[in-house]
mmCIF file of C-alpha atoms in Angstrom:
data_model
loop_
_atom_site.group_PDB
_atom_site.id
_atom_site.type_symbol
_atom_site.label_atom_id
_atom_site.label_comp_id
_atom_site.label_asym_id
_atom_site.label_seq_id
_atom_site.Cartn_x
_atom_site.Cartn_y
_atom_site.Cartn_z
ATOM 1 C CA MET A 294 99.958 104.292 110.870
ATOM 2 C CA GLY A 295 98.097 103.907 107.584
ATOM 3 C CA THR A 296 94.761 104.122 109.370
ATOM 4 C CA ALA A 297 95.922 107.205 111.272
ATOM 5 C CA ASN A 298 97.015 108.898 108.030
ATOM 6 C CA THR A 299 93.711 108.114 106.383
ATOM 7 C CA GLY A 300 91.755 109.413 109.359
ATOM 8 C CA PHE A 301 93.794 112.610 109.407
ATOM 9 C CA ILE A 302 93.068 113.305 105.730
ATOM 10 C CA TYR A 303 89.326 112.705 106.086
ATOM 11 C CA LEU A 304 89.132 114.743 109.300
ATOM 12 C CA SER A 305 91.016 117.665 107.718
ATOM 13 C CA ALA A 306 88.786 117.610 104.654
ATOM 14 C CA LEU A 307 85.615 117.448 106.789
ATOM 15 C CA ILE A 308 86.720 120.381 108.930
ATOM 16 C CA LEU A 309 87.529 122.434 105.836
ATOM 17 C CA LEU A 310 84.201 121.451 104.309
ATOM 18 C CA PHE A 311 82.350 123.636 106.808
ATOM 19 C CA LYS A 312 84.387 126.729 105.910
ATOM 20 C CA TYR A 313 85.077 126.162 102.209
ATOM 21 C CA LYS A 314 82.004 124.241 101.142
ATOM 22 C CA ARG A 315 82.192 125.210 97.472
ATOM 23 C CA ILE A 316 85.796 124.039 97.038
ATOM 24 C CA VAL A 317 85.792 120.884 99.165
ATOM 25 C CA LEU A 318 82.291 119.622 98.414
ATOM 26 C CA ARG A 319 83.010 119.442 94.678
ATOM 27 C CA TYR A 320 85.895 117.052 95.323
ATOM 28 C CA PHE A 321 84.036 115.123 98.013
ATOM 29 C CA ILE A 322 81.122 114.437 95.701
ATOM 30 C CA PHE A 323 83.354 113.259 92.855
ATOM 31 C CA TYR A 324 85.455 111.167 95.242
ATOM 32 C CA SER A 325 82.365 109.510 96.741
ATOM 33 C CA VAL A 326 80.861 108.731 93.332
ATOM 34 C CA PHE A 327 84.186 107.343 92.134
ATOM 35 C CA ILE A 328 84.626 105.059 95.162
ATOM 36 C CA LEU A 329 81.100 103.678 94.850
ATOM 37 C CA SER A 330 81.553 103.130 91.102
ATOM 38 C CA PHE A 331 84.935 101.486 91.597
ATOM 39 C CA VAL A 332 83.591 99.096 94.240
ATOM 40 C CA PHE A 333 80.758 98.197 91.839
ATOM 41 C CA LEU A 334 83.353 97.465 89.133
ATOM 42 C CA LEU A 335 85.233 95.187 91.532
ATOM 43 C CA PHE A 336 81.945 93.467 92.369
ATOM 44 C CA LEU A 337 81.203 92.812 88.684
ATOM 45 C CA GLN A 338 84.768 91.666 88.077
ATOM 46 C CA SER A 339 84.588 89.239 91.006
ATOM 47 C CA LYS A 340 81.301 87.795 89.720
ATOM 48 C CA PHE A 341 82.629 87.204 86.211
ATOM 49 C CA THR A 342 85.935 85.718 87.398
ATOM 50 C CA GLY A 343 84.454 83.797 90.331
ATOM 51 C CA VAL A 344 86.938 85.330 92.766
ATOM 52 C CA ASP A 345 86.014 86.671 96.206
ATOM 53 C CA LEU A 346 85.235 90.415 96.215
ATOM 54 C CA ASN A 347 87.112 90.823 99.507
ATOM 55 C CA GLY A 348 90.385 90.218 97.700
ATOM 56 C CA GLY A 349 89.868 93.216 95.405
ATOM 57 C CA LEU A 350 88.624 95.442 98.230
ATOM 58 C CA SER A 351 91.616 94.464 100.348
ATOM 59 C CA TYR A 352 94.099 95.231 97.561
ATOM 60 C CA PHE A 353 92.711 98.697 96.721
ATOM 61 C CA ARG A 354 91.616 99.766 100.215
ATOM 62 C CA ASN A 355 94.393 102.339 100.799
ATOM 63 C CA PHE A 356 95.130 103.634 97.321
ATOM 64 C CA PHE A 357 92.693 106.454 96.646
ATOM 65 C CA HIS A 358 92.185 108.604 99.733
ATOM 66 C CA SER A 359 95.278 110.683 98.879
ATOM 67 C CA PHE A 360 93.040 112.406 96.301
ATOM 68 C CA LEU A 361 91.515 114.409 99.180
ATOM 69 C CA ILE A 362 94.896 116.087 99.609
ATOM 70 C CA LEU A 363 94.037 118.048 96.448
ATOM 71 C CA PRO A 364 91.273 120.305 97.889
ATOM 72 C CA ILE A 365 93.310 120.736 101.088
ATOM 73 C CA ILE A 366 96.268 122.055 99.067
ATOM 74 C CA LEU A 367 94.019 124.345 97.020
ATOM 75 C CA ILE A 368 92.722 125.875 100.249
ATOM 76 C CA CYS A 369 96.256 126.184 101.659
ATOM 77 C CA VAL A 370 97.258 128.183 98.584
ATOM 78 C CA TYR A 371 94.025 130.196 98.693
ATOM 79 C CA GLU A 372 94.680 131.130 102.341
ATOM 80 C CA SER A 373 98.415 131.742 101.741
ATOM 81 C CA ASN A 374 99.283 128.887 104.093
ATOM 82 C CA PHE A 375 101.039 126.703 101.549
ATOM 83 C CA LYS A 376 104.471 128.038 102.509
ATOM 84 C CA SER A 377 104.001 126.747 106.058
ATOM 85 C CA LEU A 378 103.103 123.309 104.717
ATOM 86 C CA PHE A 379 106.068 123.315 102.354
ATOM 87 C CA ASN A 380 108.444 124.397 105.144
ATOM 88 C CA PHE A 381 107.261 121.456 107.222
ATOM 89 C CA LEU A 382 107.898 119.044 104.329
ATOM 90 C CA ALA A 383 111.300 120.597 103.621
ATOM 91 C CA LEU A 384 112.401 120.314 107.255
ATOM 92 C CA PHE A 385 111.156 116.741 107.346
ATOM 93 C CA PHE A 386 113.176 115.712 104.290
ATOM 94 C CA ILE A 387 116.241 117.575 105.585
ATOM 95 C CA PHE A 388 115.940 115.577 108.805
ATOM 96 C CA ILE A 389 115.591 112.319 106.845
ATOM 97 C CA SER A 390 118.637 113.246 104.765
ATOM 98 C CA ILE A 391 120.751 113.934 107.848
ATOM 99 C CA PHE A 392 119.442 110.729 109.369
ATOM 100 C CA TYR A 393 120.804 108.804 106.373
ATOM 101 C CA PHE A 394 124.357 109.910 107.103
ATOM 102 C CA VAL A 395 123.890 109.093 110.790
ATOM 103 C CA GLN A 396 122.735 105.657 109.652
ATOM 104 C CA ILE A 397 125.960 105.184 107.655
ATOM 105 C CA LEU A 398 128.019 105.974 110.764
ATOM 106 C CA PHE A 399 125.835 103.764 112.977
ATOM 107 C CA PRO A 400 124.386 101.044 110.673
ATOM 108 C CA ASN A 401 122.442 99.273 113.411
ATOM 109 C CA ILE A 402 120.036 102.234 113.624
ATOM 110 C CA LYS A 403 118.539 101.003 110.348
ATOM 111 C CA ASP A 404 117.214 97.882 112.083
ATOM 112 C CA PHE A 405 114.705 99.953 114.084
ATOM 113 C CA PHE A 406 113.029 101.179 110.893
ATOM 114 C CA ILE A 407 112.833 97.929 108.927
ATOM 115 C CA ILE A 408 109.520 97.040 110.528
ATOM 116 C CA GLU A 409 107.495 95.283 107.794
ATOM 117 C CA SER A 410 107.308 91.603 108.680
ATOM 118 C CA ILE A 411 105.110 88.511 108.438
ATOM 119 C CA TYR A 412 104.629 85.670 110.907
ATOM 120 C CA ARG A 413 105.850 82.497 109.217
ATOM 121 C CA ASP A 414 106.857 79.097 110.609
ATOM 122 C CA GLY A 415 106.715 80.299 114.202
ATOM 123 C CA GLU A 416 108.751 83.484 113.754
ATOM 124 C CA PHE A 417 108.512 86.986 112.343
ATOM 125 C CA VAL A 418 110.289 87.313 108.997
ATOM 126 C CA THR A 419 111.095 90.733 107.533
ATOM 127 C CA LEU A 420 109.438 91.591 104.222
ATOM 128 C CA VAL A 421 112.369 93.804 103.271
ATOM 129 C CA ALA A 422 114.920 92.058 101.064
ATOM 130 C CA LYS A 423 117.910 90.493 102.798
ATOM 131 C CA GLN A 424 120.256 92.570 100.626
ATOM 132 C CA VAL A 425 118.652 95.759 101.974
ATOM 133 C CA VAL A 426 118.969 94.634 105.592
ATOM 134 C CA GLU A 427 122.638 93.762 105.115
ATOM 135 C CA GLY A 428 123.446 96.772 102.902
ATOM 136 C CA ASN A 429 123.689 100.525 103.400
ATOM 137 C CA PRO A 430 120.762 102.099 101.549
ATOM 138 C CA ALA A 431 118.957 105.229 102.689
ATOM 139 C CA ILE A 432 115.735 104.227 104.426
ATOM 140 C CA GLY A 433 115.053 106.838 107.068
ATOM 141 C CA THR A 434 111.581 106.380 108.519
ATOM 142 C CA PHE A 435 110.143 105.211 105.180
ATOM 143 C CA ILE A 436 110.395 101.452 105.932
ATOM 144 C CA ARG A 437 112.063 100.563 102.622
ATOM 145 C CA PRO A 438 114.460 102.421 100.257
ATOM 146 C CA ALA A 439 112.019 102.613 97.312
ATOM 147 C CA ASN A 440 109.510 104.599 99.373
ATOM 148 C CA LEU A 441 112.065 107.253 100.291
ATOM 149 C CA GLY A 442 113.651 107.348 96.819
ATOM 150 C CA ASN A 443 110.329 107.743 95.029
ATOM 151 C CA ALA A 444 109.180 110.458 97.432
ATOM 152 C CA LEU A 445 112.408 112.414 96.918
ATOM 153 C CA ALA A 446 112.050 111.945 93.146
ATOM 154 C CA ILE A 447 108.878 114.049 93.354
ATOM 155 C CA PHE A 448 109.857 116.482 96.086
ATOM 156 C CA LEU A 449 113.281 117.563 94.788
ATOM 157 C CA PRO A 450 112.177 118.745 91.307
ATOM 158 C CA PHE A 451 109.224 120.439 93.015
ATOM 159 C CA CYS A 452 111.669 122.351 95.236
ATOM 160 C CA PHE A 453 113.584 123.405 92.142
ATOM 161 C CA LEU A 454 110.322 124.464 90.503
ATOM 162 C CA LEU A 455 109.386 126.625 93.509
ATOM 163 C CA TYR A 456 112.880 128.095 93.554
ATOM 164 C CA LYS A 457 112.574 129.123 89.889
ATOM 165 C CA LYS A 458 109.180 130.670 90.631
ATOM 166 C CA ASN A 459 110.803 132.741 93.409
ATOM 167 C CA PHE A 460 108.542 131.062 95.943
ATOM 168 C CA LEU A 461 111.426 130.117 98.250
ATOM 169 C CA ASN A 462 113.203 132.769 100.293
ATOM 170 C CA ILE A 463 116.586 131.112 100.252
ATOM 171 C CA SER A 464 119.960 132.171 98.922
ATOM 172 C CA TYR A 465 121.447 130.652 95.776
ATOM 173 C CA VAL A 466 124.285 128.971 97.696
ATOM 174 C CA TYR A 467 122.118 127.438 100.417
ATOM 175 C CA PHE A 468 119.593 126.140 97.926
ATOM 176 C CA TRP A 469 122.176 124.295 95.845
ATOM 177 C CA ILE A 470 123.900 122.869 98.935
ATOM 178 C CA LEU A 471 120.630 121.447 100.258
ATOM 179 C CA TYR A 472 119.500 120.319 96.813
ATOM 180 C CA SER A 473 122.774 118.489 96.097
ATOM 181 C CA PHE A 474 122.731 117.016 99.593
ATOM 182 C CA ALA A 475 119.266 115.558 99.011
ATOM 183 C CA ILE A 476 120.249 114.145 95.584
ATOM 184 C CA VAL A 477 123.025 112.182 97.305
ATOM 185 C CA VAL A 478 120.395 110.734 99.637
ATOM 186 C CA LEU A 479 118.161 109.830 96.682
ATOM 187 C CA LEU A 480 121.086 108.023 95.050
ATOM 188 C CA GLY A 481 121.823 106.494 98.447
ATOM 189 C CA THR A 482 118.544 104.586 98.327
ATOM 190 C CA GLY A 483 120.023 102.432 95.570
ATOM 191 C CA ILE A 484 116.711 102.483 93.676
ATOM 192 C CA ARG A 485 117.093 102.911 89.919
ATOM 193 C CA THR A 486 113.406 103.665 89.385
ATOM 194 C CA SER A 487 113.676 106.633 91.750
ATOM 195 C CA PHE A 488 116.605 108.049 89.788
ATOM 196 C CA ILE A 489 114.743 107.664 86.473
ATOM 197 C CA SER A 490 111.588 109.215 87.936
ATOM 198 C CA PHE A 491 113.582 112.112 89.362
ATOM 199 C CA SER A 492 115.401 112.639 86.052
ATOM 200 C CA VAL A 493 112.143 112.755 84.066
ATOM 201 C CA PHE A 494 110.486 115.308 86.351
ATOM 202 C CA GLN A 495 113.650 117.376 86.754
ATOM 203 C CA ILE A 496 114.395 117.424 83.027
ATOM 204 C CA GLY A 497 110.785 118.444 82.456
ATOM 205 C CA VAL A 498 111.274 121.412 84.785
ATOM 206 C CA PHE A 499 114.498 122.287 82.960
ATOM 207 C CA LEU A 500 112.734 122.151 79.586
ATOM 208 C CA VAL A 501 110.062 124.547 80.831
ATOM 209 C CA PHE A 502 112.388 127.098 82.416
ATOM 210 C CA TYR A 503 115.555 126.977 80.316
ATOM 211 C CA ASP A 504 116.578 127.512 76.706
ATOM 212 C CA LYS A 505 116.430 124.093 75.024
ATOM 213 C CA LYS A 506 119.424 124.906 72.791
ATOM 214 C CA ILE A 507 121.617 125.095 75.877
ATOM 215 C CA LEU A 508 119.871 122.424 77.916
ATOM 216 C CA VAL A 509 120.159 119.478 75.521
ATOM 217 C CA PRO A 510 123.976 119.480 75.186
ATOM 218 C CA VAL A 511 124.370 120.026 78.949
ATOM 219 C CA LEU A 512 122.184 117.001 79.716
ATOM 220 C CA LEU A 513 123.981 114.866 77.134
ATOM 221 C CA LEU A 514 127.303 115.850 78.694
ATOM 222 C CA PHE A 515 126.008 115.060 82.185
ATOM 223 C CA PHE A 516 124.804 111.562 81.321
ATOM 224 C CA GLY A 517 127.886 110.954 79.192
ATOM 225 C CA LEU A 518 130.105 111.711 82.189
ATOM 226 C CA ILE A 519 128.045 109.342 84.347
ATOM 227 C CA ILE A 520 128.561 106.506 81.859
ATOM 228 C CA PHE A 521 132.270 107.329 81.534
ATOM 229 C CA PHE A 522 133.029 107.441 85.261
ATOM 230 C CA PHE A 523 130.824 104.577 86.408
ATOM 231 C CA SER A 524 131.000 102.002 83.607
ATOM 232 C CA ASP A 525 134.353 100.547 84.743
ATOM 233 C CA SER A 526 133.448 100.670 88.450
ATOM 234 C CA ILE A 527 130.167 98.897 87.792
ATOM 235 C CA ASP A 528 131.657 96.132 85.671
ATOM 236 C CA GLY A 529 131.160 92.903 87.614
ATOM 237 C CA TYR A 530 129.021 94.572 90.275
ATOM 238 C CA ASP A 531 126.154 92.466 91.662
ATOM 239 C CA ARG A 532 122.877 94.303 90.918
ATOM 240 C CA SER A 533 121.277 92.932 94.115
ATOM 241 C CA ASP A 534 124.074 94.307 96.310
ATOM 242 C CA PHE A 535 123.091 97.314 98.454
ATOM 243 C CA SER A 536 126.519 97.664 100.079
ATOM 244 C CA ASN A 537 127.188 100.536 97.663
ATOM 245 C CA PRO A 538 123.728 101.917 96.757
ATOM 246 C CA ILE A 539 125.057 104.635 94.450
ATOM 247 C CA LEU A 540 126.850 102.059 92.296
ATOM 248 C CA ARG A 541 123.624 100.067 92.223
ATOM 249 C CA VAL A 542 121.739 103.077 90.817
ATOM 250 C CA PHE A 543 124.292 103.675 88.073
ATOM 251 C CA TYR A 544 124.279 99.998 87.192
ATOM 252 C CA LEU A 545 121.648 101.308 84.789
ATOM 253 C CA VAL A 546 124.428 101.955 82.282
ATOM 254 C CA ASN A 547 124.894 98.195 81.968
ATOM 255 C CA TYR A 548 121.590 98.073 80.114
ATOM 256 C CA LEU A 549 123.716 99.243 77.181
ATOM 257 C CA ASP A 550 125.681 96.012 77.389
ATOM 258 C CA ASN A 551 123.839 93.092 75.757
ATOM 259 C CA SER A 552 125.844 90.609 77.800
ATOM 260 C CA SER A 553 124.699 92.120 81.080
ATOM 261 C CA THR A 554 122.975 89.761 83.529
ATOM 262 C CA LEU A 555 120.817 92.704 84.532
ATOM 263 C CA ILE A 556 118.490 91.958 81.614
ATOM 264 C CA GLU A 557 117.949 88.421 82.881
ATOM 265 C CA SER A 558 116.468 89.567 86.186
ATOM 266 C CA SER A 559 115.079 92.935 85.218
ATOM 267 C CA THR A 560 111.554 94.300 85.247
ATOM 268 C CA LEU A 561 111.073 92.821 81.763
ATOM 269 C CA SER A 562 111.695 89.264 82.918
ATOM 270 C CA ARG A 563 109.613 89.713 86.072
ATOM 271 C CA SER A 564 106.795 91.114 83.930
ATOM 272 C CA SER A 565 106.883 88.012 81.759
ATOM 273 C CA ASN A 566 106.251 85.941 84.877
ATOM 274 C CA ILE A 567 103.087 87.887 85.629
ATOM 275 C CA PHE A 568 101.918 88.059 82.010
ATOM 276 C CA SER A 569 102.127 84.287 81.753
ATOM 277 C CA TYR A 570 98.954 84.297 83.887
ATOM 278 C CA TYR A 571 97.069 86.513 81.423
ATOM 279 C CA LYS A 572 93.491 85.290 80.781
ATOM 280 C CA ASN A 573 91.068 88.053 79.874
ATOM 281 C CA PHE A 574 91.765 91.567 78.538
ATOM 282 C CA TRP A 575 88.657 93.208 80.008
ATOM 283 C CA LEU A 576 88.192 91.344 83.304
ATOM 284 C CA GLY A 577 91.589 89.921 84.180
ATOM 285 C CA ALA A 578 92.452 86.579 85.725
ATOM 286 C CA GLY A 579 91.127 87.181 89.243
ATOM 287 C CA VAL A 580 92.664 88.561 92.421
ATOM 288 C CA TYR A 581 96.091 87.106 93.252
ATOM 289 C CA SER A 582 95.839 84.496 90.517
ATOM 290 C CA SER A 583 99.423 85.348 89.571
ATOM 291 C CA GLY A 584 100.730 87.049 92.704
ATOM 292 C CA LYS A 585 100.251 84.099 95.058
ATOM 293 C CA TYR A 586 102.225 81.803 92.748
ATOM 294 C CA ILE A 587 105.220 83.973 92.032
ATOM 295 C CA GLN A 588 105.954 85.620 95.381
ATOM 296 C CA GLY A 589 109.713 85.579 95.783
ATOM 297 C CA VAL A 590 110.188 85.616 92.000
ATOM 298 C CA SER A 591 108.210 88.727 91.143
ATOM 299 C CA SER A 592 106.962 91.001 93.875
ATOM 300 C CA ILE A 593 103.611 92.630 93.132
ATOM 301 C CA THR A 594 105.019 95.833 94.624
ATOM 302 C CA ASP A 595 107.572 95.913 91.805
ATOM 303 C CA LEU A 596 105.099 95.693 88.936
ATOM 304 C CA THR A 597 101.950 97.392 90.144
ATOM 305 C CA LEU A 598 100.479 98.393 86.779
ATOM 306 C CA ALA A 599 101.124 94.983 85.215
ATOM 307 C CA PHE A 600 99.715 93.285 88.297
ATOM 308 C CA ILE A 601 96.485 95.340 88.262
ATOM 309 C CA PHE A 602 95.986 94.690 84.542
ATOM 310 C CA ILE A 603 96.530 90.923 84.787
ATOM 311 C CA GLU A 604 94.546 90.477 87.990
ATOM 312 C CA PHE A 605 91.647 92.877 87.383
ATOM 313 C CA GLY A 606 91.597 93.543 83.643
ATOM 314 C CA PHE A 607 91.661 96.653 81.487
ATOM 315 C CA ILE A 608 88.458 98.271 82.823
ATOM 316 C CA VAL A 609 89.606 98.288 86.458
ATOM 317 C CA PHE A 610 93.157 99.164 85.359
ATOM 318 C CA ILE A 611 92.021 102.344 83.564
ATOM 319 C CA SER A 612 89.562 103.194 86.336
ATOM 320 C CA SER A 613 92.288 102.917 88.968
ATOM 321 C CA LEU A 614 94.140 105.821 87.299
ATOM 322 C CA VAL A 615 91.123 108.147 87.084
ATOM 323 C CA LEU A 616 91.668 110.067 90.333
ATOM 324 C CA PHE A 617 95.339 110.610 89.508
ATOM 325 C CA SER A 618 94.808 111.799 85.940
ATOM 326 C CA LEU A 619 91.487 113.666 86.089
ATOM 327 C CA PRO A 620 92.739 116.931 87.704
ATOM 328 C CA ILE A 621 95.446 117.203 85.053
ATOM 329 C CA LEU A 622 93.076 116.465 82.168
ATOM 330 C CA GLN A 623 90.639 119.054 83.512
ATOM 331 C CA SER A 624 93.411 121.642 83.806
ATOM 332 C CA PHE A 625 94.545 121.003 80.216
ATOM 333 C CA SER A 626 91.013 121.230 78.871
ATOM 334 C CA ARG A 627 90.415 124.471 80.763
ATOM 335 C CA THR A 628 93.636 126.403 80.127
ATOM 336 C CA GLY A 629 95.545 124.555 77.394
ATOM 337 C CA PHE A 630 99.323 124.177 77.165
ATOM 338 C CA THR A 631 100.293 126.635 79.880
ATOM 339 C CA LEU A 632 103.606 126.442 81.727
ATOM 340 C CA ASN A 633 101.962 124.865 84.757
ATOM 341 C CA ASN A 634 100.093 122.312 82.666
ATOM 342 C CA LYS A 635 103.343 121.212 81.063
ATOM 343 C CA LEU A 636 104.776 120.751 84.555
ATOM 344 C CA LEU A 637 101.660 118.777 85.533
ATOM 345 C CA PHE A 638 102.316 116.430 82.621
ATOM 346 C CA PHE A 639 105.895 115.788 83.750
ATOM 347 C CA VAL A 640 104.968 115.089 87.372
ATOM 348 C CA PHE A 641 102.268 112.663 86.182
ATOM 349 C CA LEU A 642 104.754 110.948 83.845
ATOM 350 C CA SER A 643 107.320 110.757 86.643
ATOM 351 C CA VAL A 644 105.004 108.966 89.069
ATOM 352 C CA PHE A 645 103.515 106.830 86.280
ATOM 353 C CA LEU A 646 107.023 105.487 85.602
ATOM 354 C CA GLN A 647 107.346 104.665 89.298
ATOM 355 C CA SER A 648 104.110 102.689 89.023
ATOM 356 C CA ILE A 649 105.560 100.518 86.243
ATOM 357 C CA THR A 650 108.434 99.101 88.268
ATOM 358 C CA ASP A 651 107.413 100.041 91.833
ATOM 359 C CA GLN A 652 104.123 101.134 93.417
ATOM 360 C CA GLY A 653 104.166 104.814 92.437
ATOM 361 C CA PHE A 654 100.609 106.143 92.515
ATOM 362 C CA PHE A 655 99.570 103.161 94.607
ATOM 363 C CA THR A 656 101.554 103.951 97.730
ATOM 364 C CA ASN A 657 100.998 106.676 100.300
ATOM 365 C CA TYR A 658 104.547 107.972 99.949
ATOM 366 C CA SER A 659 104.334 109.053 96.317
ATOM 367 C CA SER A 660 100.591 109.711 96.055
ATOM 368 C CA TYR A 661 100.516 112.254 98.910
ATOM 369 C CA LEU A 662 103.346 114.292 97.411
ATOM 370 C CA TYR A 663 101.900 113.900 93.923
ATOM 371 C CA PHE A 664 98.696 115.684 94.966
ATOM 372 C CA VAL A 665 100.673 118.335 96.860
ATOM 373 C CA VAL A 666 102.440 119.238 93.604
ATOM 374 C CA VAL A 667 99.296 118.904 91.466
ATOM 375 C CA GLY A 668 97.270 121.008 93.902
ATOM 376 C CA PHE A 669 99.845 123.796 93.905
ATOM 377 C CA LEU A 670 100.165 123.917 90.114
ATOM 378 C CA ILE A 671 96.415 123.787 89.507
ATOM 379 C CA SER A 672 95.815 126.597 92.009
ATOM 380 C CA GLU A 673 98.116 128.843 89.950
ATOM 381 C CA ASN A 674 96.276 128.223 86.664
#
């Protein structure tokens, strides 16, 4: 499926290249130069650390082609076809949301979509956590809850943004029904990172479109009510339990409690496991020098940014973010602090936060949608 997605992106870009040479070629040239430069960096890093280059190429092989979504979106907006693309995405997420509630009624359906596995000791073992398999999180067709939650964290605020820009031809009542419905699904993933990412992007949209004097007290009231209603219910709740995903999300409030066991097994403690393998600031410790030792304790999918820094060093770490940050930096330098540029900052921050505790930029689920949003906002500048 990953290969098919990649092929589809390249094929679409190549077809558009013949008709929109000026737009697409500019991105193709930069993308090609970046890929060649990045591979050269990995080559140098492998030589200095004495680690096989194939390890670095294997790790990064699928992370950057989503950048080619950007010129495709620009052309969709230019040709007034973006609404058709958005309608497809909206219908898809509505279907996934409905599918979640079907899954709750018929839990065994979930087993058909937990398909990531590895052959070990003569049998296939699922890579999805046991708690997820036995729980009730929203998964849909996204393989694991974090993928769906992080994708919704980008798509939902974007829908709200389009609604405020009068881009969506939908009534007030229908919009809020669908929007609230999808938020329930996001919470149903049980992924705290997704909720934080969604909150950052959504609050950013609020700050841009609404009077800050009214917004701040409303947000404080909202989060105060969450803490009030969920603190007692969450007390004693097992953070690894997905039987009630919504409670798992709001277990966040237990960070306020110093006696909480959440701190003991949080991102901070898992990061310390990886950082114990720190060797060199510029070049890192070598591919999988930490990951292969701590699988089962700290998943590299949970701490992508820390993993890249420790394994590959600061130079590769910064370079790996170039494609994701460059369009936004260019837009700021060209037009300054416009409304759309402020929104670009919040969507970047939202996905960056996903990359701290999950994969964020470095997964096809978030990166595709990230460039859909970035492409739309840049086209309006």
